[in-house]
Short mmCIF file of C-alpha atoms and ligand atoms in Angstrom, two decimals:
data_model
loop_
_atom_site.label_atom_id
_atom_site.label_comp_id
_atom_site.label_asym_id
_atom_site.label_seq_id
_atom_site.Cartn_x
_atom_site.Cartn_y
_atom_site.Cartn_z
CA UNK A 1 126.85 -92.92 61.11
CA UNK A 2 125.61 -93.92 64.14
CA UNK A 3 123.39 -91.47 66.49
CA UNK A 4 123.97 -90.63 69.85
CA UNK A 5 120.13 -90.94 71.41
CA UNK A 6 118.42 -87.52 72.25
CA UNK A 7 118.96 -86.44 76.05
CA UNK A 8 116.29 -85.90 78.48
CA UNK A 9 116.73 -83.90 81.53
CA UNK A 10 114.19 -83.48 84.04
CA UNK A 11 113.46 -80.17 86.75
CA UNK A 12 110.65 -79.01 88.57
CA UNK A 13 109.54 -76.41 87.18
CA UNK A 14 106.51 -75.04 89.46
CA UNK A 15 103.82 -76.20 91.57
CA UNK A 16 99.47 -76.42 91.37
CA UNK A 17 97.49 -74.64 93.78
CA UNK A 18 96.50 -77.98 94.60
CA UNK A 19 100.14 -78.67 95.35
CA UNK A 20 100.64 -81.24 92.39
CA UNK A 21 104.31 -80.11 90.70
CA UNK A 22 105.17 -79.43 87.15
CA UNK A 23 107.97 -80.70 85.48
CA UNK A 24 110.04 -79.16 82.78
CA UNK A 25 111.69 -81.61 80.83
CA UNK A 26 114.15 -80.85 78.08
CA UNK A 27 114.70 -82.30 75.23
CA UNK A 28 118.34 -82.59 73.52
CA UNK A 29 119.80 -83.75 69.97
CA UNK A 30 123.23 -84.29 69.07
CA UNK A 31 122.62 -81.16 66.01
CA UNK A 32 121.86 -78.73 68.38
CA UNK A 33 118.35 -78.92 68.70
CA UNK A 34 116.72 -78.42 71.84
CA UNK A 35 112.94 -78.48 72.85
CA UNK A 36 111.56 -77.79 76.76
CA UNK A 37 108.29 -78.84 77.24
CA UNK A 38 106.49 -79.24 80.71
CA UNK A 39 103.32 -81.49 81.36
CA UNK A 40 101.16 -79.21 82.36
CA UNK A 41 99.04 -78.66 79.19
CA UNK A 42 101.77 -81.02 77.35
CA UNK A 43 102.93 -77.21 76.45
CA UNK A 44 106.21 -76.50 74.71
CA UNK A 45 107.73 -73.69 76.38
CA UNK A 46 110.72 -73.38 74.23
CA UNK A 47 112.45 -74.89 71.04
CA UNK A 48 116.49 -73.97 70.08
CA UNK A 49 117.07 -73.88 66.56
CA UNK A 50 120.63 -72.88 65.05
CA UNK A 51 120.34 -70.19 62.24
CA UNK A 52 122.65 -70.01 59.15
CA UNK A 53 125.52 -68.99 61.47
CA UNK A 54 125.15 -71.48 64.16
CA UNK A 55 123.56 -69.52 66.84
CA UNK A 56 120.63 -70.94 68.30
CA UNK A 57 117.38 -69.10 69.57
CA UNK A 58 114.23 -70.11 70.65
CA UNK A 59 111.84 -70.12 67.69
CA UNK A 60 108.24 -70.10 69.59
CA UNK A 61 106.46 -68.26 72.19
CA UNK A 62 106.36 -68.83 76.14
CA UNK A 63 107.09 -67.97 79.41
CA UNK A 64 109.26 -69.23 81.64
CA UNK A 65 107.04 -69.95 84.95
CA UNK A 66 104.03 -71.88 85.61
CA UNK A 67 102.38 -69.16 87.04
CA UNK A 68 102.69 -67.03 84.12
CA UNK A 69 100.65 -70.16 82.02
CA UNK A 70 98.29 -70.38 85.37
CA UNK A 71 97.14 -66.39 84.45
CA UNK A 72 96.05 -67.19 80.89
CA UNK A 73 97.69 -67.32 77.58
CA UNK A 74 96.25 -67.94 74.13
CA UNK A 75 97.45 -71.70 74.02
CA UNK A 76 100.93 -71.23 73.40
CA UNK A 77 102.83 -74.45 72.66
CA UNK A 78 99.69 -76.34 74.54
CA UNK A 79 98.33 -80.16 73.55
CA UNK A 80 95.00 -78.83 71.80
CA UNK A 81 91.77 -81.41 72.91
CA UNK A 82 89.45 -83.20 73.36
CA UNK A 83 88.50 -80.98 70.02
CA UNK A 84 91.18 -78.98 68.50
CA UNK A 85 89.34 -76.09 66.91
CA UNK A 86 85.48 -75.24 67.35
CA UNK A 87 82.28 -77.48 67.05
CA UNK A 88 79.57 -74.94 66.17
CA UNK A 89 77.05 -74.12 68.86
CA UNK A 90 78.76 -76.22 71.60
CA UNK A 91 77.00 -79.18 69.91
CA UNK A 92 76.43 -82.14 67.83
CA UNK A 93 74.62 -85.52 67.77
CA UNK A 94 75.88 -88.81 67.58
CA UNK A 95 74.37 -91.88 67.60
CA UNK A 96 70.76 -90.75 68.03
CA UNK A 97 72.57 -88.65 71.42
CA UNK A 98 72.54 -84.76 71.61
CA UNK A 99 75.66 -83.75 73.24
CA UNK A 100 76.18 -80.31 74.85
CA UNK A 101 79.71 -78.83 75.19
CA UNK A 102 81.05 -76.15 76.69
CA UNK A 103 80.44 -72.63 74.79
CA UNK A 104 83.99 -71.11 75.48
CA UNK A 105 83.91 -69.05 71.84
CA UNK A 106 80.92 -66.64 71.84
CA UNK A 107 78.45 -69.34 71.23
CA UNK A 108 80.57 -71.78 70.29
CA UNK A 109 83.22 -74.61 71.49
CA UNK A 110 86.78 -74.15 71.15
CA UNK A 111 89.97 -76.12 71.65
CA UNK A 112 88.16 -78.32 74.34
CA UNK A 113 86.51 -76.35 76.58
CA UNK A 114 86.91 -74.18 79.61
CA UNK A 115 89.39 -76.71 80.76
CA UNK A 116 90.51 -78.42 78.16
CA UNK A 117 93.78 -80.98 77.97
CA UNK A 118 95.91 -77.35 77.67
CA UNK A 119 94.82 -76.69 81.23
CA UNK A 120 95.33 -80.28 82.69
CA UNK A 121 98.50 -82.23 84.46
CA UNK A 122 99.56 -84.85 82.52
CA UNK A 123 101.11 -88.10 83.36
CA UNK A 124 104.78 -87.82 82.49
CA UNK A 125 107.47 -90.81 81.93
CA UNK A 126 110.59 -90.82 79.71
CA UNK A 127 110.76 -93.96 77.65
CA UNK A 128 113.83 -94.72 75.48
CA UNK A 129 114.53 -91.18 74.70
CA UNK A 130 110.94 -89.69 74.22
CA UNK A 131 108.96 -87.86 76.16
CA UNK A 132 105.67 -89.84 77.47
CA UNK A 133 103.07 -88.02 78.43
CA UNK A 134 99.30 -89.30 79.35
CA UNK A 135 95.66 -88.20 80.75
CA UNK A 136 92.55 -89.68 80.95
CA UNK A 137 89.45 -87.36 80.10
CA UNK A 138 86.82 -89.01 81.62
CA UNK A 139 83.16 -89.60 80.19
CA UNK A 140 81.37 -86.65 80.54
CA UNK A 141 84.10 -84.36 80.85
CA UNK A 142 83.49 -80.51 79.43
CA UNK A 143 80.28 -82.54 77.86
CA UNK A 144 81.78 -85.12 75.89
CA UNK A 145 80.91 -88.69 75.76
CA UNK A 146 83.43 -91.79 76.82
CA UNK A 147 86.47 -92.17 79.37
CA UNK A 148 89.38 -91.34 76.89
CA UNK A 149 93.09 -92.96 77.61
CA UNK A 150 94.80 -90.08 75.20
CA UNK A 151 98.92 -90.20 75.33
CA UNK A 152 101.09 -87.77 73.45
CA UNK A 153 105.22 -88.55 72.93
CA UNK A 154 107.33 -85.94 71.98
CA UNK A 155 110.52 -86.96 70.97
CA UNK A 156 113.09 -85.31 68.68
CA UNK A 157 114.53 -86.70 65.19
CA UNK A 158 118.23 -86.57 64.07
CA UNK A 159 116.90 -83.93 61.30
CA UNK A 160 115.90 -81.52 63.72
CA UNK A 161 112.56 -82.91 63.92
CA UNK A 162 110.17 -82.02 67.43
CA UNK A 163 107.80 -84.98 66.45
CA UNK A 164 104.56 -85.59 68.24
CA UNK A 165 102.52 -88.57 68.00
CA UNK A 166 99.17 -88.38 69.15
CA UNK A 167 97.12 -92.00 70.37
CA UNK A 168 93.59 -92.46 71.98
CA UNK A 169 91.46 -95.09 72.82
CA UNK A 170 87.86 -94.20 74.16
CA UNK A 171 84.77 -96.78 75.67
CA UNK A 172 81.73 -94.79 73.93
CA UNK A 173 82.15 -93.01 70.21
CA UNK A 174 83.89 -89.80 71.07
CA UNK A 175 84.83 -86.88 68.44
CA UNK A 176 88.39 -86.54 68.77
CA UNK A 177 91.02 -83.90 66.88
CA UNK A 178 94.06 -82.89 69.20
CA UNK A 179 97.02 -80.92 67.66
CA UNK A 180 99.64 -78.48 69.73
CA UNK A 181 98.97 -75.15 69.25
CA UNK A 182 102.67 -73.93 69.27
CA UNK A 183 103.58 -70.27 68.09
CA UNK A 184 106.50 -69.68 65.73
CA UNK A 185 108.71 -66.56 65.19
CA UNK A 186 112.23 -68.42 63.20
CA UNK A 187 113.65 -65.36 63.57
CA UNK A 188 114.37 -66.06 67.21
CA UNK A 189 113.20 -62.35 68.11
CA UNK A 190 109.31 -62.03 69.28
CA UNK A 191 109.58 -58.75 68.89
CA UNK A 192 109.42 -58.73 65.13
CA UNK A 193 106.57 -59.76 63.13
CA UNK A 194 106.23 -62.81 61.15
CA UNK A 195 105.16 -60.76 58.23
CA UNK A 196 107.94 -61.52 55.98
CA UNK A 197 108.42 -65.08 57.08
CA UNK A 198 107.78 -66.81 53.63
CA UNK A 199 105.46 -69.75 53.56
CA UNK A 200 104.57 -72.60 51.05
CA UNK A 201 101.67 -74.63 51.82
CA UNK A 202 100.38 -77.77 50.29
CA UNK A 203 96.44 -76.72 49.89
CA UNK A 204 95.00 -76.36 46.79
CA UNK A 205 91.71 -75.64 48.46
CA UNK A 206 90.77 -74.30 52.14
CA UNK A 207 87.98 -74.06 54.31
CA UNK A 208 85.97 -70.51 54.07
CA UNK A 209 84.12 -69.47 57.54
CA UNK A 210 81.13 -67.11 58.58
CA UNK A 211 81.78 -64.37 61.10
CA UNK A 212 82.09 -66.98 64.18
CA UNK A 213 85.19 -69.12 62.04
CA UNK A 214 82.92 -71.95 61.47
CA UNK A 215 82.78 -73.25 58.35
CA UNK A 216 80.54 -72.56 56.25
CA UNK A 217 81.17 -76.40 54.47
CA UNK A 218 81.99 -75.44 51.31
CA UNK A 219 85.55 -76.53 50.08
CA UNK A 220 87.09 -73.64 48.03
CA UNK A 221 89.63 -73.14 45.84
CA UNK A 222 92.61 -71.18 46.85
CA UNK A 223 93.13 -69.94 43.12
CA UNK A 224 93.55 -66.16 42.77
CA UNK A 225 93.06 -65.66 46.86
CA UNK A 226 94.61 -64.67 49.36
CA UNK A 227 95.04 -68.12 50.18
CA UNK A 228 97.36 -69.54 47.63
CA UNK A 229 100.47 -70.15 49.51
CA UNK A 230 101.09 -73.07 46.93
CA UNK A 231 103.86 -71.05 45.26
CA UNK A 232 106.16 -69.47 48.21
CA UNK A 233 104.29 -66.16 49.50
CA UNK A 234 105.58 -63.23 52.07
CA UNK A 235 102.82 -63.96 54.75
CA UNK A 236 102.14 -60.55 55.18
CA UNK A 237 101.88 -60.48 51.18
CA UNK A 238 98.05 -60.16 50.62
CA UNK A 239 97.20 -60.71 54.48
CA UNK A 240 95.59 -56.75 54.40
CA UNK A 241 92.45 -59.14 52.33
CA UNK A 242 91.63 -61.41 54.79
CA UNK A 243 89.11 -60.74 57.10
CA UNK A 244 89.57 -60.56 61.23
CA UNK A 245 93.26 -59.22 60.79
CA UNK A 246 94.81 -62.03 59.69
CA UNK A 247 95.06 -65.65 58.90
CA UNK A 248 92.81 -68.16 60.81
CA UNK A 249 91.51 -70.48 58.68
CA UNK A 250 91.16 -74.49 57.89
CA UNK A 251 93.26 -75.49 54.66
CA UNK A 252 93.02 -78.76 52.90
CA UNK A 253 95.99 -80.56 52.63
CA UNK A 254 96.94 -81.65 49.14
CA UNK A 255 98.28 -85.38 49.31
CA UNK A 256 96.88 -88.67 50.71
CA UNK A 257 95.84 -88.19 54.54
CA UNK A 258 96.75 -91.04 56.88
CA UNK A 259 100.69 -90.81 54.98
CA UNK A 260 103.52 -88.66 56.94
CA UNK A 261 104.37 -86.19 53.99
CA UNK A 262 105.32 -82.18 54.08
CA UNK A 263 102.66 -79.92 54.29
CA UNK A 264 104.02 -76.48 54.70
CA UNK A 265 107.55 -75.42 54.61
CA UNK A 266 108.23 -71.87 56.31
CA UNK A 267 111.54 -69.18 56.03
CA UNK A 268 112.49 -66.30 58.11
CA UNK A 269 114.32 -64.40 55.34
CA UNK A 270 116.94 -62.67 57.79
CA UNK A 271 117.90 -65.89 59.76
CA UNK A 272 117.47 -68.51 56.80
CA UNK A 273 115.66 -70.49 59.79
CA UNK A 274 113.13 -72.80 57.87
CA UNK A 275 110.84 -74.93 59.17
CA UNK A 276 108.66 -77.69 57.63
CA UNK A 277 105.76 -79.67 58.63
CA UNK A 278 105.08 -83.01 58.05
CA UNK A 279 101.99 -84.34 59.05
CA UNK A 280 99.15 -87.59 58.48
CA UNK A 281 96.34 -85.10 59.19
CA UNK A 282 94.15 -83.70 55.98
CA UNK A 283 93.95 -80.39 57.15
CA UNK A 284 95.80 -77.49 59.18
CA UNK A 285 94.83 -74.31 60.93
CA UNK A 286 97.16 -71.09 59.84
CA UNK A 287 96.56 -68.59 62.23
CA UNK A 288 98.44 -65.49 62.51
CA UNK A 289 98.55 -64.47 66.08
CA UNK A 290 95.70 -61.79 65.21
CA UNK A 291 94.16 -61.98 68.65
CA UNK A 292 98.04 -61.17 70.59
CA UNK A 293 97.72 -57.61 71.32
CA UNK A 294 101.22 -57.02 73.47
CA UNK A 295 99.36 -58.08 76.90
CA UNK A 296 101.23 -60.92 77.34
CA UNK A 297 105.35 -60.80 77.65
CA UNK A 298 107.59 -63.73 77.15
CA UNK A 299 110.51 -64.58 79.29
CA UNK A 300 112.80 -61.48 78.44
CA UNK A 301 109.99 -59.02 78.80
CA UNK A 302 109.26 -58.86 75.24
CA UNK A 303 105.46 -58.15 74.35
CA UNK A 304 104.03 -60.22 72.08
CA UNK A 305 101.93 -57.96 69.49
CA UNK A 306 99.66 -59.15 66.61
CA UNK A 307 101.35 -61.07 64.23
CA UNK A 308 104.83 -62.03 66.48
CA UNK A 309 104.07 -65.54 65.67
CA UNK A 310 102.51 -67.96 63.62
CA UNK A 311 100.82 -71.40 64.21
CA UNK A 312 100.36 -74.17 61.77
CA UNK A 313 97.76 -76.44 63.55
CA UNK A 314 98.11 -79.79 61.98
CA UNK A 315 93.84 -80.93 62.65
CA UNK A 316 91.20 -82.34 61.20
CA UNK A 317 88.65 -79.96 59.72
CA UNK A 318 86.93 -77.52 61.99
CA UNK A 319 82.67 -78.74 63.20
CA UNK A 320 83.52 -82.19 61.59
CA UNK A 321 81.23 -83.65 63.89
CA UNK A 322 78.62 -81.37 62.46
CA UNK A 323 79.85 -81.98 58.81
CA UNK A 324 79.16 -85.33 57.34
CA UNK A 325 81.61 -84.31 54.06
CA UNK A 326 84.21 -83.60 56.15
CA UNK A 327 86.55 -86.76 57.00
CA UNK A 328 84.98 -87.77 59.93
CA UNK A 329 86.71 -87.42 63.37
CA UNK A 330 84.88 -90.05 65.52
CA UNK A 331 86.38 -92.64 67.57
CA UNK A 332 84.74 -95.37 68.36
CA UNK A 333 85.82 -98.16 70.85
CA UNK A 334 87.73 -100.31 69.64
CA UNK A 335 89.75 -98.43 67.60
CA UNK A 336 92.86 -96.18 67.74
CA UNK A 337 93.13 -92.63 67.09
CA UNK A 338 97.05 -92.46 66.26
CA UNK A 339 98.02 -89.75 63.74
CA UNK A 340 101.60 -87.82 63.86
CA UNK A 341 103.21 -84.45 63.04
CA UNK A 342 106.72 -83.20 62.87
CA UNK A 343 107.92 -79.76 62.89
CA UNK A 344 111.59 -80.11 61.47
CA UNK A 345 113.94 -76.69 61.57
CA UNK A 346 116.89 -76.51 59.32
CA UNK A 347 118.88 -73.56 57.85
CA UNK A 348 117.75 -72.66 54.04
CA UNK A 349 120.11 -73.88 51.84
C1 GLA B 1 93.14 -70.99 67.16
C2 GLA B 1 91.87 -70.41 66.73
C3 GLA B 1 91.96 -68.94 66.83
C4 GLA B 1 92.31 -68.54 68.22
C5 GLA B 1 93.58 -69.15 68.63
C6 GLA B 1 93.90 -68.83 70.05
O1 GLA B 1 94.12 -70.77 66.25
O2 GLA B 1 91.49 -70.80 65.44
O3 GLA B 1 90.77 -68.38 66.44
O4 GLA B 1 91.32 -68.99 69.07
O5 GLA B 1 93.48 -70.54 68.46
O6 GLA B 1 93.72 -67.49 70.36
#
């Protein structure tokens, strides 16, 4: 059967202070799928997903103006970099160099920086039915080393796939880990928790932290922890153990990293939405919106409380650079950073 090729529409959708515009552009399938995603931030604002009775419903957090992502937001549906996740201390050496980072986390560095590629306009061009987006983050920037040429396409599969493929090039060895930091509720409605959303995860083994979520280095067994989510688990099963209300931890991916297999497969019981993850990355952040506290309010005034959402961070591991176990997650020049995830919705059979 042949496909008809995805649809891309294009609108403004608000404009800088500086008086640079945002676009909106929306992504379309011939099943029904639909994604929106605007290039400030690379953020997707919304993604339509039928349930087991055909009726679709947006399946992640946003808002629906810029100025609402201009006034702060815990990353929702944003391009996560230069680092995805935290270095510890804002630092690391490479190369004989000491680098200094921004300390946006307590002491530490977080998802980039103060202005990280969340918070920056990216260049946007639709080629042959994906969305093209690309920014340079120059040497230096939020104190990392190298001029980095990073592009991101979104572009959506005829299995109901939103698949991002990440690429950078850099001119001085760079740590690099970017991931989108999208929030998902399958059941359509924010206003319920993801408690009962059923997840499997590939990890035999995850990533413990100390009180600032760095890693302490050790690579643990999930076995008899709150953590096994090998067999399918309520997420809200044994989530009154883990420390800091919730999930937010680093797990291992089982499975060789560098191949595109499925990580993490996800149900909303009442909707039979399911979502899986494919990824080439060897690990992935589960986080369980513990820091939402109802502040912020999505498009139809619905508050988002702890636990209306989940994210599944594909990554590498978090303070590689200060971690020479962990698969390292420098770039030098020369080389391509290129890995890929896809988030692919479906109705449970
Ligand atoms: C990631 C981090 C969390 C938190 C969220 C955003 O998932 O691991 O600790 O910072 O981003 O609030």
């Amino acid at each position: 059967m042949s496909e008809a090729a995805p649809s891309i529409t294009k609108e403004l959708f608000g404009t800088l202070e500086d008086g640079r515009e945002v676009y909106q552009f929306t992504l379309a399938n011939a099943h029904g799928m639909e994604a929106d995603i605007i290039n400030y931030g690379g953020i997707v604002t919304a993604i339509r997903v039928p349930d087991a009775d055909g009726a679709s419903a947006n399946v992640v957090l946003g808002f629906d103006s810029l100025e609402k992502y201009l006034g702060g937001h815990p990353y929702f549906g944003a391009i996560v970099g230069r680092y995805g996740n935290r270095i510890a201390g804002g630092t690391f050496s490479l190369d004989g160099t000491t680098y200094e980072l921004a300390r946006n986390d307590g002491e530490n560095h977080l998802h980039g920086g103060e202005q990280g590629f969340d918070k920056r306009l990216w260049e946007a061009e639709v080629v042959d039915g994906s969305l093209h987006l690309s920014y340079l983050s120059e040497d230096g920037e939020e104190g990392y080393p190298g001029n980095l040429e990073v592009a991101v396409t979104y572009s959506l599969t005829d299995q109901n796939g939103l698949k991002i493929e990440y690429e950078a090039t850099t001119d001085k060895a760079t740590p690099v880990n970017l991931t989108n930091h999208s929030y998902f509720n399958l059941s359509g409605d924010p206003s319920t928790t993801i408690l009962d959303h059923v997840l499997t995860l590939h990890a035999d083994h995850y990533t413990p932290v100390d009180e600032g979520l760095i890693p302490t280095g050790e690579i643990a067994s999930v076995e008899e922890t709150p953590f096994d989510f090998t067999e399918p688990q309520a997420i809200g099963s044994r989530i009154d153990e883990v420390e800091g209300g919730g999930y937010d931890h680093n797990f291992v991916l089982n499975g060789p990293q560098d191949s595109l297999r499925t990580v993490a497969t996800v149900f909303d019981p009442d909707t039979q939405r399911q979502m899986q993850v494919l990824t080439t990355e060897p690990g992935v952040q589960f986080y369980t919106g513990n820091f939402l506290d109802g502040s912020l309010t999505g498009s139809d005034g619905t508050a988002y409380q702890r636990h209306a959402a989940f994210c599944l961070e594909t990554q590498h591991f978090p303070n590689s650079p200060n971690e020479p176990d962990f698969p390292s997650t420098i770039l030098k020049p020369g080389d391509t950073y290129h890995t890929t995830t896809i988030y692919r919705f479906s109705v449970r059979e």
